[in-house]
Short mmCIF file of C-alpha atoms in Angstrom, two decimals:
data_model
loop_
_atom_site.label_atom_id
_atom_site.label_comp_id
_atom_site.label_asym_id
_atom_site.label_seq_id
_atom_site.Cartn_x
_atom_site.Cartn_y
_atom_site.Cartn_z
CA MET A 1 0.00 0.00 0.00
CA SER A 2 1.45 3.36 -1.06
CA LEU A 3 1.55 6.22 1.41
CA LYS A 4 0.44 9.68 0.42
CA LYS A 5 3.43 12.00 0.07
CA ALA A 6 3.49 14.89 2.51
CA ARG A 7 3.43 18.39 1.06
CA VAL A 8 6.63 20.40 1.43
CA THR A 9 6.18 23.13 4.06
CA MET A 10 8.00 26.23 5.23
CA GLN A 11 9.20 24.15 8.20
CA ASP A 12 10.98 21.83 5.74
CA ILE A 13 12.70 24.85 4.18
CA ALA A 14 13.74 26.10 7.63
CA LEU A 15 15.17 22.74 8.72
CA ARG A 16 17.06 22.36 5.46
CA ILE A 17 19.03 25.59 5.85
CA GLY A 18 19.07 25.88 9.66
CA VAL A 19 16.81 28.89 10.29
CA THR A 20 13.45 29.32 11.99
CA LYS A 21 10.11 28.93 10.22
CA MET A 22 9.41 32.58 11.12
CA THR A 23 12.47 33.66 9.11
CA VAL A 24 11.22 31.77 6.07
CA SER A 25 7.76 33.29 6.51
CA ARG A 26 9.25 36.80 6.70
CA TYR A 27 11.17 36.13 3.47
CA PHE A 28 8.00 35.26 1.56
CA LYS A 29 6.24 38.37 2.86
CA ASN A 30 9.21 40.63 2.11
CA PRO A 31 12.54 39.23 0.81
CA ASP A 32 14.38 42.36 1.98
CA SER A 33 13.42 41.64 5.61
CA VAL A 34 16.08 38.92 5.93
CA ALA A 35 19.84 38.99 5.34
CA LYS A 36 20.83 38.72 1.69
CA SER A 37 22.78 35.51 2.27
CA THR A 38 19.87 33.96 4.16
CA GLY A 39 17.47 34.97 1.42
CA GLU A 40 19.68 33.30 -1.18
CA LYS A 41 19.76 30.07 0.86
CA ILE A 42 15.96 30.13 1.19
CA ARG A 43 15.55 30.70 -2.55
CA GLN A 44 17.86 27.78 -3.36
CA ALA A 45 16.04 25.48 -0.93
CA VAL A 46 12.68 26.49 -2.40
CA ASP A 47 13.88 25.56 -5.89
CA GLU A 48 15.50 22.31 -4.77
CA LEU A 49 12.41 21.12 -2.87
CA GLY A 50 9.92 22.45 -5.39
CA PHE A 51 8.11 24.39 -2.68
CA VAL A 52 5.11 26.54 -3.70
CA PRO A 53 3.93 28.98 -1.00
CA SER A 54 0.22 29.04 -0.28
CA ARG A 55 -1.70 32.25 -0.87
CA VAL A 56 -4.45 31.29 1.56
CA PRO A 57 -2.95 33.03 4.65
CA SER A 58 -2.52 36.35 2.83
CA MET A 59 -5.98 36.02 1.28
CA LEU A 60 -7.47 35.59 4.74
CA SER A 61 -5.46 38.34 6.41
CA GLN A 62 -5.64 40.90 3.61
CA SER A 63 -8.94 39.89 1.94
CA ALA A 64 -7.09 39.91 -1.39
CA SER A 65 -6.10 37.11 -3.73
CA LYS A 66 -4.00 39.15 -6.20
CA ALA A 67 -5.93 37.35 -8.92
CA ILE A 68 -8.15 38.63 -11.74
CA GLY A 69 -10.71 36.32 -13.30
CA ILE A 70 -11.70 36.43 -16.97
CA ILE A 71 -14.47 34.46 -18.67
CA ILE A 72 -14.22 34.10 -22.43
CA PRO A 73 -16.99 32.49 -24.51
CA SER A 74 -14.78 29.90 -26.19
CA PHE A 75 -11.22 28.56 -26.01
CA SER A 76 -11.36 27.74 -29.73
CA ASN A 77 -12.11 31.33 -30.80
CA MET A 78 -8.75 32.90 -31.67
CA VAL A 79 -10.15 36.40 -31.22
CA PHE A 80 -9.69 36.07 -27.46
CA ALA A 81 -6.03 34.98 -27.51
CA ASP A 82 -4.86 38.58 -27.91
CA VAL A 83 -7.36 39.76 -25.29
CA ILE A 84 -5.97 37.31 -22.74
CA ARG A 85 -2.40 38.31 -23.60
CA GLY A 86 -3.29 41.97 -23.02
CA VAL A 87 -4.90 41.22 -19.66
CA GLU A 88 -1.93 39.13 -18.53
CA ASP A 89 0.72 41.62 -19.68
CA GLU A 90 -0.93 44.43 -17.73
CA ALA A 91 -1.82 42.34 -14.67
CA ILE A 92 1.62 40.82 -14.19
CA LYS A 93 3.21 44.27 -13.96
CA TYR A 94 1.27 44.81 -10.74
CA GLY A 95 1.74 41.32 -9.32
CA TYR A 96 -1.63 39.90 -10.32
CA THR A 97 -2.36 36.41 -11.61
CA VAL A 98 -5.04 35.81 -14.25
CA LEU A 99 -7.52 32.94 -13.89
CA ILE A 100 -9.21 32.00 -17.18
CA THR A 101 -12.37 30.02 -17.85
CA HIS A 102 -15.01 29.89 -20.57
CA SER A 103 -18.81 30.15 -20.82
CA GLY A 104 -19.58 28.34 -24.07
CA TYR A 105 -21.77 31.28 -25.13
CA ASP A 106 -24.29 30.10 -22.54
CA LEU A 107 -25.81 32.24 -19.75
CA LYS A 108 -26.24 29.33 -17.34
CA TYR A 109 -22.70 28.12 -17.96
CA GLU A 110 -21.40 31.64 -17.39
CA GLU A 111 -23.44 31.79 -14.19
CA ARG A 112 -21.61 28.72 -12.90
CA GLU A 113 -18.17 30.01 -13.92
CA ILE A 114 -18.79 33.40 -12.31
CA ALA A 115 -19.70 31.63 -9.07
CA GLU A 116 -16.53 29.50 -9.29
CA LEU A 117 -14.23 32.48 -9.81
CA LEU A 118 -15.91 34.44 -7.02
CA SER A 119 -15.52 31.44 -4.70
CA TYR A 120 -11.75 31.61 -5.30
CA GLY A 121 -11.81 35.21 -4.10
CA VAL A 122 -10.70 36.95 -7.30
CA ASP A 123 -10.09 40.66 -6.79
CA GLY A 124 -11.66 41.63 -10.12
CA LEU A 125 -13.69 40.11 -12.91
CA ILE A 126 -13.58 40.54 -16.71
CA LEU A 127 -16.56 39.35 -18.75
CA THR A 128 -16.54 39.08 -22.55
CA GLU A 129 -20.30 38.78 -23.07
CA PRO A 130 -22.72 41.69 -22.48
CA LEU A 131 -25.68 39.61 -21.27
CA HIS A 132 -25.80 37.88 -17.87
CA SER A 133 -28.34 36.10 -15.73
CA GLU A 134 -30.02 37.91 -12.86
CA LEU A 135 -28.29 35.59 -10.40
CA SER A 136 -24.88 36.34 -11.89
CA MET A 137 -25.44 40.06 -11.59
CA ARG A 138 -26.59 39.75 -7.96
CA ARG A 139 -23.52 37.70 -7.10
CA ILE A 140 -21.15 40.19 -8.69
CA HIS A 141 -22.78 43.13 -6.91
CA SER A 142 -22.75 41.29 -3.58
CA MET A 143 -19.00 40.66 -3.78
CA ALA A 144 -18.28 44.38 -4.32
CA ILE A 145 -15.30 43.79 -6.63
CA PRO A 146 -14.52 45.73 -9.83
CA CYS A 147 -16.04 44.19 -12.96
CA VAL A 148 -15.27 45.08 -16.59
CA GLU A 149 -17.36 43.98 -19.58
CA ILE A 150 -15.29 43.93 -22.75
CA MET A 151 -15.47 43.63 -26.55
CA SER A 152 -18.74 45.58 -26.93
CA ILE A 153 -20.27 48.37 -24.86
CA PRO A 154 -23.51 47.43 -23.04
CA LYS A 155 -26.12 50.16 -22.69
CA LYS A 156 -26.00 49.67 -18.92
CA PRO A 157 -22.65 48.14 -17.90
CA LEU A 158 -22.41 46.37 -14.55
CA GLN A 159 -19.60 48.81 -13.70
CA TYR A 160 -16.91 49.32 -16.34
CA ALA A 161 -16.82 48.54 -20.06
CA VAL A 162 -14.23 48.70 -22.83
CA GLY A 163 -14.67 47.66 -26.45
CA LEU A 164 -15.96 48.78 -29.83
CA ASP A 165 -19.18 50.20 -31.18
CA HIS A 166 -19.66 47.30 -33.60
CA SER A 167 -22.75 48.80 -35.19
CA ASP A 168 -20.92 52.01 -36.08
CA VAL A 169 -17.89 50.09 -37.37
CA MET A 170 -19.97 48.04 -39.81
CA TYR A 171 -22.02 51.09 -40.76
CA ARG A 172 -18.84 52.90 -41.77
CA CYS A 173 -17.47 49.91 -43.66
CA THR A 174 -20.71 49.42 -45.59
CA LYS A 175 -20.87 53.14 -46.29
CA ALA A 176 -17.33 53.08 -47.72
CA LEU A 177 -18.16 50.27 -50.15
CA LEU A 178 -21.36 52.00 -51.24
CA MET A 179 -19.49 55.28 -51.75
CA ALA A 180 -17.07 53.36 -53.99
CA GLY A 181 -19.96 52.33 -56.22
CA ARG A 182 -21.05 48.91 -54.94
CA LYS A 183 -24.80 48.31 -55.41
CA LEU A 184 -25.52 45.05 -53.60
CA PRO A 185 -23.24 44.29 -50.66
CA ILE A 186 -24.34 41.24 -48.66
CA TYR A 187 -23.85 40.70 -44.93
CA LEU A 188 -23.01 37.20 -43.70
CA GLY A 189 -23.59 36.51 -40.00
CA VAL A 190 -23.17 33.42 -37.81
CA ARG A 191 -23.90 32.30 -34.25
CA LEU A 192 -26.22 35.33 -33.93
CA ASP A 193 -24.58 36.56 -30.74
CA ILE A 194 -25.13 40.17 -29.81
CA ARG A 195 -21.96 41.45 -31.54
CA THR A 196 -22.95 39.77 -34.80
CA MET A 197 -26.37 41.40 -34.61
CA GLN A 198 -24.86 44.79 -33.79
CA ARG A 199 -22.72 44.57 -36.92
CA GLN A 200 -25.74 43.59 -38.97
CA SER A 201 -27.70 46.58 -37.69
CA GLY A 202 -24.89 48.90 -38.82
CA TYR A 203 -24.85 47.28 -42.25
CA GLU A 204 -28.62 47.63 -42.59
CA ARG A 205 -28.55 51.28 -41.53
CA ALA A 206 -26.01 52.17 -44.21
CA MET A 207 -27.90 50.25 -46.90
CA ARG A 208 -31.14 52.05 -46.12
CA GLU A 209 -29.42 55.45 -46.01
CA PHE A 210 -28.22 54.86 -49.57
CA GLY A 211 -31.64 53.69 -50.68
CA TYR A 212 -30.84 49.97 -50.98
CA GLN A 213 -32.64 46.96 -49.54
CA PRO A 214 -30.40 45.12 -47.05
CA PHE A 215 -29.56 41.51 -47.90
CA ALA A 216 -28.31 39.54 -44.89
CA LEU A 217 -27.87 35.80 -44.57
CA ASP A 218 -27.53 34.49 -41.01
CA SER A 219 -26.99 31.17 -39.29
CA ALA A 220 -27.19 30.34 -35.60
CA LEU A 221 -24.46 27.72 -36.05
CA ARG A 222 -20.86 28.09 -34.91
CA SER A 223 -18.54 29.86 -37.33
CA ASN A 224 -16.53 27.67 -39.71
CA PHE A 225 -15.37 27.65 -43.34
CA THR A 226 -17.95 25.07 -44.42
CA LEU A 227 -20.80 27.18 -43.08
CA ALA A 228 -19.32 30.22 -44.83
CA ARG A 229 -19.33 28.37 -48.14
CA GLU A 230 -22.97 27.39 -47.67
CA LEU A 231 -24.01 30.96 -46.89
CA MET A 232 -22.08 32.41 -49.83
CA ASN A 233 -23.45 29.85 -52.26
CA GLU A 234 -26.97 30.55 -51.02
CA GLY A 235 -26.40 34.28 -51.42
CA LEU A 236 -25.20 33.90 -55.00
CA GLN A 237 -28.13 31.65 -55.78
CA GLN A 238 -30.62 34.22 -54.48
CA HIS A 239 -28.81 37.25 -55.92
CA PRO A 240 -26.24 36.45 -58.63
CA ASP A 241 -25.48 40.17 -58.89
CA ILE A 242 -23.93 40.44 -55.41
CA ASP A 243 -20.93 42.74 -55.72
CA ALA A 244 -19.53 42.83 -52.15
CA VAL A 245 -19.42 40.72 -48.99
CA LEU A 246 -19.22 42.08 -45.46
CA ALA A 247 -18.61 39.19 -43.08
CA THR A 248 -19.12 39.07 -39.33
CA ASN A 249 -15.65 37.55 -38.92
CA ASP A 250 -12.59 36.48 -40.90
CA ASP A 251 -13.55 32.79 -41.06
CA ILE A 252 -16.73 33.65 -42.92
CA ALA A 253 -14.90 36.13 -45.17
CA VAL A 254 -12.29 33.51 -46.13
CA GLY A 255 -15.02 30.97 -46.88
CA ALA A 256 -16.79 33.49 -49.10
CA LEU A 257 -13.54 34.30 -50.87
CA LEU A 258 -12.92 30.60 -51.61
CA VAL A 259 -16.41 30.21 -53.10
CA CYS A 260 -15.77 33.14 -55.41
CA GLN A 261 -12.48 31.65 -56.56
CA GLU A 262 -14.09 28.27 -57.23
CA ARG A 263 -16.74 29.96 -59.36
CA GLY A 264 -14.19 32.01 -61.27
CA ILE A 265 -15.48 35.28 -59.81
CA LYS A 266 -12.78 37.93 -59.87
CA ILE A 267 -11.87 39.50 -56.52
CA PRO A 268 -12.06 42.41 -56.03
CA ASP A 269 -13.12 43.44 -59.56
CA THR A 270 -16.50 41.66 -59.50
CA ILE A 271 -16.97 41.06 -55.77
CA SER A 272 -15.04 42.68 -52.94
CA VAL A 273 -14.72 40.84 -49.62
CA LEU A 274 -14.24 42.43 -46.19
CA GLY A 275 -13.53 40.45 -43.04
CA TYR A 276 -13.77 41.42 -39.39
CA ASN A 277 -11.15 41.10 -36.61
CA GLY A 278 -7.94 41.12 -38.66
CA LEU A 279 -6.80 37.62 -37.71
CA ASN A 280 -3.60 36.13 -39.13
CA ILE A 281 -5.48 33.82 -41.48
CA GLY A 282 -6.30 36.82 -43.66
CA ALA A 283 -2.61 37.25 -44.47
CA ALA A 284 -2.45 33.70 -45.87
CA THR A 285 -5.20 34.06 -48.49
CA SER A 286 -4.68 35.07 -52.10
CA PRO A 287 -5.64 37.80 -52.60
CA ARG A 288 -4.81 38.89 -49.07
CA LEU A 289 -7.98 39.52 -47.09
CA CYS A 290 -8.87 43.09 -46.20
CA SER A 291 -10.37 43.14 -42.71
CA VAL A 292 -11.51 45.32 -39.82
CA LEU A 293 -8.65 45.23 -37.32
CA THR A 294 -10.09 45.11 -33.81
CA PRO A 295 -7.79 46.27 -30.95
CA ARG A 296 -8.10 43.05 -28.96
CA TYR A 297 -4.75 43.26 -27.14
CA LYS A 298 -5.47 46.85 -26.16
CA ILE A 299 -8.93 45.93 -24.91
CA GLY A 300 -7.35 43.36 -22.60
CA ARG A 301 -4.78 45.80 -21.24
CA CYS A 302 -7.37 48.53 -20.69
CA ALA A 303 -9.67 46.12 -18.86
CA ALA A 304 -6.91 44.98 -16.52
CA GLN A 305 -5.83 48.56 -15.92
CA MET A 306 -9.38 49.61 -15.03
CA ILE A 307 -9.59 46.86 -12.43
CA ILE A 308 -6.17 47.64 -10.95
CA ASN A 309 -6.96 51.36 -10.85
CA ASP A 310 -10.14 50.58 -8.95
CA LEU A 311 -8.37 48.28 -6.51
CA THR A 312 -5.57 50.78 -5.87
CA GLU A 313 -8.00 53.71 -5.63
CA HIS A 314 -6.63 55.40 -8.74
CA GLU A 315 -9.34 57.18 -10.68
CA ASN A 316 -10.36 55.69 -14.01
CA VAL A 317 -10.71 58.16 -16.87
CA SER A 318 -14.18 56.84 -17.67
CA GLU A 319 -16.45 53.96 -16.80
CA ARG A 320 -16.83 53.21 -20.51
CA LEU A 321 -14.04 53.28 -23.08
CA VAL A 322 -14.93 52.96 -26.76
CA LEU A 323 -11.87 52.10 -28.87
CA PRO A 324 -11.59 52.84 -32.59
CA TYR A 325 -10.73 50.26 -35.19
CA ALA A 326 -8.34 50.10 -38.13
CA ILE A 327 -8.28 48.47 -41.57
CA THR A 328 -5.75 45.88 -42.72
CA ALA A 329 -4.22 46.64 -46.12
CA GLY A 330 -5.58 43.61 -47.99
CA GLN A 331 -6.22 43.13 -51.71
CA SER A 332 -9.75 41.67 -51.46
CA VAL A 333 -11.12 45.19 -52.01
CA THR A 334 -10.22 47.71 -54.70
CA SER A 335 -7.68 50.46 -54.08
CA LEU A 336 -10.50 53.04 -53.99
CA GLU A 337 -12.46 50.96 -51.50
CA LEU A 338 -9.39 50.51 -49.30
CA LYS A 339 -8.81 54.26 -49.32
CA LEU A 340 -12.42 54.98 -48.36
CA LEU A 341 -12.39 52.28 -45.66
CA GLN A 342 -9.23 53.78 -44.18
CA GLN A 343 -10.73 57.26 -44.31
CA GLN A 344 -13.76 56.06 -42.39
CA ALA A 345 -11.52 54.41 -39.80
CA THR A 346 -9.49 57.60 -39.39
CA GLU A 347 -12.64 59.70 -39.09
CA ASN A 348 -13.93 57.32 -36.43
CA ALA A 349 -10.71 57.69 -34.42
CA GLN A 350 -10.80 61.46 -34.70
CA LEU A 351 -14.41 61.64 -33.54
CA LEU A 352 -13.68 59.43 -30.56
CA GLY A 353 -10.85 61.72 -29.56
CA ALA A 354 -7.84 61.08 -27.35
CA GLN A 355 -7.74 63.59 -24.49
CA ASN A 356 -6.89 62.65 -20.88
CA LEU A 357 -6.83 58.96 -21.71
CA PRO A 358 -4.73 56.03 -20.41
CA GLU A 359 -1.20 55.88 -21.80
CA ILE A 360 -1.80 52.49 -23.40
CA CYS A 361 -4.44 53.97 -25.69
CA PHE A 362 -1.82 55.85 -27.71
CA ASP A 363 0.10 52.83 -29.04
CA ASN A 364 0.60 52.47 -32.80
CA VAL A 365 -1.10 55.69 -33.83
CA ALA A 366 -1.45 55.92 -37.62
CA GLU A 367 -3.16 58.56 -39.69
CA ASP A 368 -3.92 56.20 -42.58
CA GLY A 369 -6.15 53.93 -40.52
CA THR A 370 -4.02 50.82 -41.10
CA ALA A 371 -2.32 50.45 -37.73
CA ASP A 372 -3.76 49.10 -34.52
CA ALA A 373 -6.63 51.18 -33.14
CA ASN A 374 -5.32 54.26 -31.42
CA GLY A 375 -7.73 55.92 -29.04
CA VAL A 376 -10.85 55.70 -26.95
CA GLU A 377 -13.99 57.66 -26.41
CA ARG A 378 -14.88 59.09 -23.04
CA VAL A 379 -18.54 58.42 -22.34
CA SER A 380 -20.19 60.24 -19.48
#
C-alpha cells in the first residue's frame, strides 16, 4: 500500500538551511526583511524542494487574492487569444495572476463560472459577453469587486466597459463600399450573438441610407469555413449580382472568398470581400484579405488597468471606453475601397478623440487607418 506524500512546508525549508520557520515566513512576505545571504539560501532550498507557497494566509489576512478572473466564450475562438495576452501583460506588472475560464456562449454556464471564480476570491472580474443572468449580476454586486465587460459596450454596464461600437464600425465599412460604387453588398452573420447582430444593424442602416434593400444571410451555427461556403453559395443563388461581402468575422470572409475563386469570380473586380477582426489567417489568403482590425490586445490591457486602478483607488478616466478600429491593407477590395475604408476608420478615431486617456491607448497611432486602433472615447 502506497503512502500519500506529505506536502513540502516552510518548516521543511527552515530545517534544510538551519533557520526558523518565522524567518522563512518573513522572506515570503518581504525578501528584503532577511539577510541577503539567508534569502539566497531560502531561494535555493525552495527551488531544490519544489516548494510553492500558499496564498491562503494572505488572502485571509488581507482579503485579497492578487488574482483577476476572466471568462471568455470559447477557447477555440482565436479572437480572445490577444485579449488574454493583453490582460496578462498588464496584470503581471502589478503582481496579479489571471484565472481563465469559458462560458460556451451560454448564460447558465457563465453563471456557474462566475460563481466558481468568485468562490476563489478573485479581486476583479472581466466578462466578454454583455448579457448575464439575474443571479450572476446579484452575485457580482454582492462581492463588491470591480467588474469590466469587454469587446462591446452594453447600454448599462455592470460597472466598467471597454470595447468597440460594432454597429458604427460596420455602418462605416458598408458606407465606404457604397461610396465606392457597390450596389448590392451582402452581410453574412453566424452564431447570432449580440456582436454579430450589432454589426448587422450597422450594415442595414447604411444600406437604407443609400436607398438599398439590405440583404443579410444568417446562421445560428458556430462559425466555420464550411458554413461560410454554404451561406455564400446561397447568397449567389438568391442574388447572382452580389458585388460585395461584409462578413461578421474572418472565417466567414475567407469561406466566401474561396467560393468566389471556385466559381471564377474575380476579386475584387467583380466582388469585394471584407472580413472582421484582422486575424492572421487573412494574411495567408490570395488575394490577401482586407479586414476590420479590432484592438483586442489593447482591450485586454485597458480592462486589466481599469480593475487595478479601482483596486488601488486610482481614478479611471471613464467607466466606458470605446476604442476605434483600423483596416488591414488587404487586396480583397479595390484600391478606392481601401482608401475609403481607411478614411472612415481615421474619421472614427478622430471623432472618438484622445484627451486625458490612459497611456496604453496611444500605441501604434497611424493617420492612414491601417495600424492598430489608437484611441478611446470618453462616455459620461
